[in-house]
């Protein structure tokens, strides 16, 4: 049962982060009972920040927000950060309560590459130190039973400052998820007793008035994009040197291969430059879209909650009537049992009285004869 007179602003909001394929959408579906589309393989299905329907954990209303991974198949890191920033800005401005942030990680990943480390760092910068007490790193997709390698990998992730060691030392928590609703709700229970948090990026955008590119998360993303551009520049220089060598050697087949590789590198270079420019443009368009989206979502959720509460009250009334009827039937049965017992006792007393009376008459008759 939902406690009190709840609205979306009284709802605990849990925001999901993590790489594509780490199980975010599945977690959201399992926790809420929804059926958002789940990606299979390496392609992402979550292409925007997407809320679940409201559900309850220990009587408290909860909504899970599923965010696309920063390594999304179709969206750039910049587009994703802008969408997340838009949501978190509106949520803070309109006093929605962020109860916690979950970062899901596949325990079966045998290695954590450079882009994954960059995304982990971006997540930490997005949250900020003050919000780490509201962060849970969720280890997902365990074997049954867990393998020795998975347990060792969990320990490395837990204690290495390269991974989750530093956030955990500063107040974050770590948990296993076994893909059941009970497990998902137990993870959410770790966050519900804590005071709602305001992620660092929200304070920087709203309170400090910073542009997205100047926030800690924006700076982390910008540096990552610039590093990628430097690596591509080096790669393009190498490809051109190899192409010149192939030209001197009249190796046409190798030249075509190198030309195709350079085209792909140039295309990626152009996309990265566009991402940097997009980051400079900020998140205002996403913020405006989220204001409209949250307004519609809040209205729909209020309608849904009213119906849910009405259904619950109807069920409670029905159960109350059934309970009263059951108690009345039980009371009637007890009264009937007592009546029958009293009748049986009265009958026994009457029989005993009749027998005693008959015996007394017989005894008196014998005395008179004598």
CSV table of C-alpha atoms in Angstrom, one decimal:
chain,number,residue,atom,x,y,z
A,1,UNK,CA,0.0,0.0,0.0
A,2,UNK,CA,1.3,3.5,-0.9
A,3,UNK,CA,1.8,5.6,2.2
A,4,UNK,CA,0.2,8.9,2.5
A,5,UNK,CA,-1.0,11.3,-0.2
A,6,UNK,CA,1.7,10.6,-2.8
A,7,UNK,CA,2.6,12.4,-6.1
A,8,UNK,CA,5.6,12.0,-8.3
A,9,UNK,CA,7.4,14.6,-6.2
A,10,UNK,CA,7.0,12.4,-3.2
A,11,UNK,CA,8.3,9.4,-5.2
A,12,UNK,CA,11.8,7.9,-4.7
A,13,UNK,CA,13.5,8.2,-8.1
A,14,UNK,CA,16.3,5.7,-8.8
A,15,UNK,CA,18.5,6.5,-11.9
A,16,UNK,CA,20.2,3.7,-13.7
A,17,UNK,CA,23.6,4.1,-15.4
A,18,UNK,CA,26.1,1.6,-16.9
A,19,UNK,CA,27.4,0.3,-20.3
A,20,UNK,CA,25.2,-1.0,-23.0
A,21,UNK,CA,24.3,-4.6,-22.3
A,22,UNK,CA,24.9,-4.4,-18.5
A,23,UNK,CA,21.2,-5.2,-17.8
A,24,UNK,CA,19.8,-1.8,-17.0
A,25,UNK,CA,16.5,-2.2,-18.8
A,26,UNK,CA,16.1,-5.7,-17.5
A,27,UNK,CA,16.7,-4.4,-13.9
A,28,UNK,CA,14.1,-1.7,-14.5
A,29,UNK,CA,11.6,-4.2,-15.8
A,30,UNK,CA,12.2,-6.8,-13.0
A,31,UNK,CA,12.0,-4.1,-10.3
A,32,UNK,CA,8.8,-2.4,-11.7
A,33,UNK,CA,7.0,-5.2,-13.5
A,34,UNK,CA,7.2,-3.2,-16.7
A,35,UNK,CA,8.1,-4.6,-20.1
A,36,UNK,CA,10.4,-2.0,-21.7
A,37,UNK,CA,12.2,-3.3,-24.7
A,38,UNK,CA,15.4,-5.2,-23.8
A,39,UNK,CA,18.5,-5.2,-26.0
A,40,UNK,CA,20.0,-8.5,-27.0
A,41,UNK,CA,23.7,-8.7,-27.9
A,42,UNK,CA,25.8,-5.5,-28.3
A,43,UNK,CA,23.1,-3.1,-29.7
A,44,UNK,CA,21.3,-0.8,-27.3
A,45,UNK,CA,17.5,-0.5,-27.1
A,46,UNK,CA,17.3,2.4,-24.6
A,47,UNK,CA,17.9,5.5,-26.8
A,48,UNK,CA,16.5,8.0,-24.3
A,49,UNK,CA,16.2,8.6,-20.6
A,50,UNK,CA,13.1,6.5,-19.9
A,51,UNK,CA,11.0,6.2,-16.7
A,52,UNK,CA,9.2,3.1,-15.5
A,53,UNK,CA,5.7,3.1,-14.2
A,54,UNK,CA,5.4,3.7,-10.5
A,55,UNK,CA,5.7,0.7,-8.1
A,56,UNK,CA,6.2,0.3,-4.4
A,57,UNK,CA,8.9,-1.1,-2.2
A,58,UNK,CA,7.9,-1.5,1.5
A,59,UNK,CA,4.9,0.8,0.8
A,60,UNK,CA,7.0,3.6,-0.7
A,61,UNK,CA,6.4,4.7,-4.2
A,62,UNK,CA,9.4,4.3,-6.5
A,63,UNK,CA,10.2,5.1,-10.2
A,64,UNK,CA,13.3,3.8,-11.9
A,65,UNK,CA,14.8,6.0,-14.7
A,66,UNK,CA,16.6,3.9,-17.3
A,67,UNK,CA,19.5,5.9,-19.0
A,68,UNK,CA,21.2,4.8,-22.2
A,69,UNK,CA,24.8,3.6,-21.8
A,70,UNK,CA,27.5,6.2,-22.7
A,71,UNK,CA,28.7,3.6,-25.2
A,72,UNK,CA,25.3,3.5,-26.9
A,73,UNK,CA,25.1,2.0,-30.4
A,74,UNK,CA,23.2,4.9,-31.9
A,75,UNK,CA,23.7,7.9,-29.7
A,76,UNK,CA,27.0,9.8,-29.0
A,77,UNK,CA,28.3,10.3,-25.5
A,78,UNK,CA,27.5,14.0,-25.8
A,79,UNK,CA,23.9,13.3,-26.7
A,80,UNK,CA,23.5,11.0,-23.8
A,81,UNK,CA,25.1,13.4,-21.3
A,82,UNK,CA,22.9,16.2,-22.6
A,83,UNK,CA,19.8,14.1,-22.2
A,84,UNK,CA,20.8,13.0,-18.7
A,85,UNK,CA,21.7,16.6,-17.8
A,86,UNK,CA,18.3,17.8,-19.1
A,87,UNK,CA,16.5,15.3,-16.9
A,88,UNK,CA,18.5,15.9,-13.7
A,89,UNK,CA,18.3,19.7,-14.2
A,90,UNK,CA,14.5,19.6,-14.4
A,91,UNK,CA,14.2,17.0,-11.6
A,92,UNK,CA,16.2,19.3,-9.3
A,93,UNK,CA,14.4,22.5,-10.4
A,94,UNK,CA,11.0,20.9,-9.8
A,95,UNK,CA,12.0,19.3,-6.5
A,96,UNK,CA,11.8,15.7,-7.6
A,97,UNK,CA,13.6,13.5,-5.1
A,98,UNK,CA,16.6,11.5,-6.5
A,99,UNK,CA,16.8,8.7,-3.9
A,100,UNK,CA,19.8,7.0,-5.6
A,101,UNK,CA,21.9,6.3,-8.6
A,102,UNK,CA,22.8,2.7,-9.6
A,103,UNK,CA,25.7,1.8,-11.8
A,104,UNK,CA,25.3,-1.6,-13.3
A,105,UNK,CA,28.3,-3.6,-14.3
A,106,UNK,CA,28.5,-7.1,-16.0
A,107,UNK,CA,30.5,-9.3,-13.7
A,108,UNK,CA,31.3,-11.5,-16.8
A,109,UNK,CA,33.3,-8.7,-18.5
A,110,UNK,CA,36.8,-10.1,-18.4
A,111,UNK,CA,38.4,-6.7,-19.0
A,112,UNK,CA,37.5,-3.1,-18.5
A,113,UNK,CA,38.8,-1.0,-21.4
A,114,UNK,CA,39.7,2.6,-21.7
A,115,UNK,CA,36.3,3.8,-22.8
A,116,UNK,CA,34.7,1.9,-19.9
A,117,UNK,CA,37.1,3.5,-17.4
A,118,UNK,CA,36.2,6.9,-19.0
A,119,UNK,CA,32.5,6.3,-18.5
A,120,UNK,CA,33.0,5.2,-14.9
A,121,UNK,CA,34.9,8.4,-14.2
A,122,UNK,CA,32.2,10.5,-16.0
A,123,UNK,CA,29.6,8.8,-13.8
A,124,UNK,CA,31.6,9.6,-10.7
A,125,UNK,CA,32.0,13.3,-11.8
A,126,UNK,CA,28.3,13.5,-12.6
A,127,UNK,CA,27.4,12.3,-9.1
A,128,UNK,CA,30.0,14.2,-7.1
A,129,UNK,CA,31.4,13.1,-3.7
A,130,UNK,CA,28.4,14.3,-1.7
A,131,UNK,CA,26.1,12.0,-3.7
A,132,UNK,CA,28.2,8.9,-3.4
A,133,UNK,CA,26.3,7.8,-0.2
A,134,UNK,CA,23.3,7.4,-2.6
A,135,UNK,CA,25.2,5.3,-5.1
A,136,UNK,CA,25.2,1.6,-5.4
A,137,UNK,CA,27.5,-0.3,-7.8
A,138,UNK,CA,25.5,-3.3,-8.9
A,139,UNK,CA,27.3,-6.4,-10.1
A,140,UNK,CA,25.1,-8.1,-12.6
A,141,UNK,CA,24.7,-11.3,-14.7
A,142,UNK,CA,26.3,-13.8,-12.4
A,143,UNK,CA,26.7,-17.4,-13.2
A,144,UNK,CA,24.7,-19.8,-11.0
A,145,UNK,CA,26.6,-20.6,-8.8
A,146,UNK,CA,29.1,-17.7,-9.2
A,147,UNK,CA,32.5,-18.9,-10.7
A,148,UNK,CA,35.8,-18.4,-8.9
A,149,UNK,CA,36.8,-15.9,-11.6
A,150,UNK,CA,33.7,-13.8,-11.1
A,151,UNK,CA,34.3,-13.7,-7.3
A,152,UNK,CA,37.9,-12.6,-7.9
A,153,UNK,CA,36.8,-10.0,-10.4
A,154,UNK,CA,34.3,-8.6,-7.9
A,155,UNK,CA,37.1,-8.3,-5.3
A,156,UNK,CA,39.3,-6.4,-7.9
A,157,UNK,CA,36.5,-4.1,-8.8
A,158,UNK,CA,35.7,-3.5,-5.1
A,159,UNK,CA,39.2,-2.7,-3.9
A,160,UNK,CA,41.0,-1.2,-6.9
A,161,UNK,CA,41.0,2.6,-7.1
A,162,UNK,CA,41.1,2.3,-10.9
A,163,UNK,CA,37.5,0.9,-10.7
A,164,UNK,CA,35.1,1.3,-7.8
A,165,UNK,CA,37.5,1.3,-4.8
A,166,UNK,CA,37.6,5.1,-4.4
A,167,UNK,CA,33.8,5.7,-4.6
A,168,UNK,CA,33.2,2.8,-2.2
A,169,UNK,CA,35.7,4.3,0.3
A,170,UNK,CA,33.8,7.6,0.1
A,171,UNK,CA,30.4,6.2,0.9
A,172,UNK,CA,29.1,4.3,-2.1
A,173,UNK,CA,27.8,0.7,-1.7
A,174,UNK,CA,28.2,-2.4,-3.8
A,175,UNK,CA,25.7,-5.2,-4.3
A,176,UNK,CA,25.0,-8.3,-6.3
A,177,UNK,CA,21.9,-8.7,-8.4
A,178,UNK,CA,20.5,-12.1,-9.3
A,179,UNK,CA,17.8,-10.9,-11.7
A,180,UNK,CA,14.8,-11.4,-9.3
A,181,UNK,CA,12.4,-8.8,-8.1
A,182,UNK,CA,13.4,-9.5,-4.5
A,183,UNK,CA,17.0,-8.8,-5.4
A,184,UNK,CA,16.2,-5.6,-7.2
A,185,UNK,CA,14.0,-4.4,-4.4
A,186,UNK,CA,16.7,-5.3,-1.8
A,187,UNK,CA,19.1,-3.1,-3.7
A,188,UNK,CA,16.6,-0.2,-3.8
A,189,UNK,CA,16.0,-0.8,0.0
A,190,UNK,CA,19.7,0.2,0.5
A,191,UNK,CA,18.8,3.7,-0.7
A,192,UNK,CA,15.3,4.4,0.6
A,193,UNK,CA,16.3,5.2,4.2
A,194,UNK,CA,18.8,7.8,3.0
A,195,UNK,CA,18.0,11.5,2.4
A,196,UNK,CA,17.4,12.3,-1.3
A,197,UNK,CA,20.5,13.6,-3.0
A,198,UNK,CA,21.3,16.3,-5.6
A,199,UNK,CA,23.9,15.1,-8.1
A,200,UNK,CA,26.8,17.4,-8.6
A,201,UNK,CA,25.9,18.1,-12.2
A,202,UNK,CA,22.5,19.4,-11.1
A,203,UNK,CA,24.0,21.9,-8.6
A,204,UNK,CA,26.6,23.0,-11.2
A,205,UNK,CA,24.0,23.6,-13.9
A,206,UNK,CA,21.2,25.1,-11.7
A,207,UNK,CA,22.8,26.7,-8.6
A,208,UNK,CA,26.2,27.7,-10.1
A,209,UNK,CA,24.8,28.4,-13.6
A,210,UNK,CA,27.6,26.6,-15.4
A,211,UNK,CA,27.4,25.6,-19.0
A,212,UNK,CA,27.4,21.9,-19.6
A,213,UNK,CA,30.9,21.8,-21.0
A,214,UNK,CA,32.2,23.5,-17.8
A,215,UNK,CA,30.6,21.0,-15.4
A,216,UNK,CA,32.8,18.3,-14.0
A,217,UNK,CA,31.1,15.6,-16.1
A,218,UNK,CA,31.3,17.9,-19.2
A,219,UNK,CA,35.0,18.5,-18.6
A,220,UNK,CA,35.6,14.7,-18.2
A,221,UNK,CA,33.7,14.1,-21.4
A,222,UNK,CA,35.5,16.9,-23.3
A,223,UNK,CA,38.9,15.5,-22.3
A,224,UNK,CA,37.9,12.1,-23.4
A,225,UNK,CA,36.7,13.4,-26.8
A,226,UNK,CA,40.0,15.4,-27.2
A,227,UNK,CA,42.0,12.3,-26.4
A,228,UNK,CA,40.1,10.3,-29.0
A,229,UNK,CA,40.8,13.0,-31.6
A,230,UNK,CA,44.5,13.0,-30.7
A,231,UNK,CA,44.6,9.2,-31.2
A,232,UNK,CA,42.8,9.5,-34.5
A,233,UNK,CA,45.2,12.2,-35.7
A,234,UNK,CA,48.1,9.9,-34.9
A,235,UNK,CA,46.3,7.1,-36.7
A,236,UNK,CA,45.6,9.2,-39.8
A,237,UNK,CA,49.3,10.3,-39.9
A,238,UNK,CA,50.3,6.6,-39.7
A,239,UNK,CA,47.8,5.6,-42.4
A,240,UNK,CA,49.1,8.3,-44.8
A,241,UNK,CA,52.7,7.2,-44.2
A,242,UNK,CA,51.7,3.6,-45.0
A,243,UNK,CA,49.8,4.8,-48.0
A,244,UNK,CA,52.9,6.6,-49.3
A,245,UNK,CA,55.0,3.5,-48.8
A,246,UNK,CA,52.4,1.4,-50.6
A,247,UNK,CA,52.4,3.9,-53.5
A,248,UNK,CA,56.2,3.6,-53.8
A,249,UNK,CA,55.8,-0.1,-53.9
A,250,UNK,CA,52.9,-0.1,-56.4
A,251,UNK,CA,50.8,-2.1,-53.9
A,252,UNK,CA,47.3,-1.1,-55.2
A,253,UNK,CA,45.4,-3.6,-53.0
A,254,UNK,CA,47.1,-2.3,-49.8
A,255,UNK,CA,46.5,1.3,-50.9
A,256,UNK,CA,42.8,0.7,-51.2
A,257,UNK,CA,42.7,-0.9,-47.8
A,258,UNK,CA,44.5,2.1,-46.3
A,259,UNK,CA,42.3,4.6,-48.1
A,260,UNK,CA,39.2,2.9,-46.7
A,261,UNK,CA,40.7,2.9,-43.2
A,262,UNK,CA,41.5,6.6,-43.5
A,263,UNK,CA,38.0,7.4,-44.7
A,264,UNK,CA,36.6,5.7,-41.6
A,265,UNK,CA,39.0,7.5,-39.4
A,266,UNK,CA,38.2,10.8,-41.0
A,267,UNK,CA,34.4,10.2,-40.5
A,268,UNK,CA,35.0,9.3,-36.8
A,269,UNK,CA,37.2,12.4,-36.5
A,270,UNK,CA,34.4,14.6,-37.9
A,271,UNK,CA,31.8,13.0,-35.5
A,272,UNK,CA,34.0,13.7,-32.5
A,273,UNK,CA,34.4,17.3,-33.6
A,274,UNK,CA,30.7,17.5,-33.9
A,275,UNK,CA,30.3,16.0,-30.4
A,276,UNK,CA,32.6,18.7,-29.0
A,277,UNK,CA,30.6,21.4,-30.7
A,278,UNK,CA,27.4,19.9,-29.5
A,279,UNK,CA,28.7,19.8,-25.9
A,280,UNK,CA,29.4,23.5,-26.2
A,281,UNK,CA,25.8,24.1,-27.3
A,282,UNK,CA,24.7,22.8,-23.9
A,283,UNK,CA,21.6,20.9,-22.7
A,284,UNK,CA,18.9,23.6,-22.9
A,285,UNK,CA,16.9,21.9,-25.7
A,286,UNK,CA,17.0,18.6,-23.7
A,287,UNK,CA,15.9,20.5,-20.6
A,288,UNK,CA,12.9,22.0,-22.4
A,289,UNK,CA,12.0,18.6,-23.8
A,290,UNK,CA,12.2,17.1,-20.3
A,291,UNK,CA,10.0,19.8,-18.8
A,292,UNK,CA,7.3,18.8,-21.2
A,293,UNK,CA,7.9,15.1,-20.8
A,294,UNK,CA,7.9,15.2,-17.0
A,295,UNK,CA,4.7,17.3,-17.0
A,296,UNK,CA,3.0,14.7,-19.2
A,297,UNK,CA,4.4,11.8,-17.2
A,298,UNK,CA,3.4,13.4,-13.9
A,299,UNK,CA,-0.2,13.8,-15.1
A,300,UNK,CA,-0.3,10.3,-16.4
A,301,UNK,CA,1.2,9.0,-13.2
A,302,UNK,CA,-1.3,10.9,-11.1
A,303,UNK,CA,-4.1,9.4,-13.0
A,304,UNK,CA,-2.6,6.0,-12.7
A,305,UNK,CA,-2.0,6.4,-9.0
A,306,UNK,CA,-5.6,7.5,-8.5
A,307,UNK,CA,-6.8,4.4,-10.3
A,308,UNK,CA,-4.3,2.3,-8.3
A,309,UNK,CA,-5.5,3.7,-5.0
A,310,UNK,CA,-9.1,3.3,-6.0
A,311,UNK,CA,-8.5,-0.3,-6.9
A,312,UNK,CA,-6.6,-0.9,-3.7
A,313,UNK,CA,-9.3,0.6,-1.6
A,314,UNK,CA,-11.9,-1.4,-3.4
A,315,UNK,CA,-9.9,-4.6,-2.8
A,316,UNK,CA,-9.4,-3.6,0.8
A,317,UNK,CA,-13.2,-3.0,1.2
A,318,UNK,CA,-13.9,-6.3,-0.5
A,319,UNK,CA,-11.4,-8.0,1.8
A,320,UNK,CA,-12.9,-6.2,4.8
A,321,UNK,CA,-16.4,-7.4,3.9
A,322,UNK,CA,-15.1,-10.9,3.4
A,323,UNK,CA,-13.3,-10.7,6.8
A,324,UNK,CA,-16.5,-9.5,8.5
A,325,UNK,CA,-18.6,-12.2,6.8
A,326,UNK,CA,-16.0,-14.8,7.9
A,327,UNK,CA,-16.1,-13.6,11.5
A,328,UNK,CA,-19.9,-13.5,11.5
A,329,UNK,CA,-20.0,-17.1,10.2
A,330,UNK,CA,-17.4,-18.2,12.7
A,331,UNK,CA,-19.4,-16.5,15.5
A,332,UNK,CA,-22.6,-18.1,14.4
A,333,UNK,CA,-20.9,-21.5,14.2
A,334,UNK,CA,-19.6,-21.0,17.7
A,335,UNK,CA,-23.0,-19.9,19.0
A,336,UNK,CA,-24.6,-23.0,17.3
A,337,UNK,CA,-21.9,-25.2,18.8
A,338,UNK,CA,-22.5,-23.7,22.3
A,339,UNK,CA,-26.3,-24.1,21.9
A,340,UNK,CA,-25.9,-27.7,20.9
A,341,UNK,CA,-23.5,-28.3,23.8
A,342,UNK,CA,-25.9,-26.7,26.2
A,343,UNK,CA,-28.8,-28.8,24.9
A,344,UNK,CA,-26.7,-31.9,25.3
A,345,UNK,CA,-25.7,-31.0,28.8
A,346,UNK,CA,-29.4,-30.2,29.7
A,347,UNK,CA,-30.4,-33.6,28.2
A,348,UNK,CA,-27.8,-35.3,30.3
A,349,UNK,CA,-28.9,-33.5,33.5
A,350,UNK,CA,-32.5,-34.4,32.7
A,351,UNK,CA,-31.6,-38.0,32.2
A,352,UNK,CA,-29.6,-38.1,35.5
A,353,UNK,CA,-32.5,-36.4,37.3
A,354,UNK,CA,-35.0,-38.9,35.9
A,355,UNK,CA,-32.8,-41.8,36.8
A,356,UNK,CA,-32.3,-40.5,40.4
A,357,UNK,CA,-36.0,-39.9,40.7
A,358,UNK,CA,-36.9,-43.3,39.5
A,359,UNK,CA,-34.3,-44.8,41.9
A,360,UNK,CA,-35.7,-42.8,44.8
A,361,UNK,CA,-39.2,-44.0,44.1
A,362,UNK,CA,-38.1,-47.6,43.8
A,363,UNK,CA,-36.3,-47.3,47.1
A,364,UNK,CA,-39.3,-45.7,48.8
A,365,UNK,CA,-41.6,-48.4,47.5
A,366,UNK,CA,-39.4,-51.1,49.0
A,367,UNK,CA,-39.4,-49.4,52.4
A,368,UNK,CA,-43.2,-49.3,52.5
A,369,UNK,CA,-43.6,-53.0,51.7
A,370,UNK,CA,-41.1,-53.9,54.3
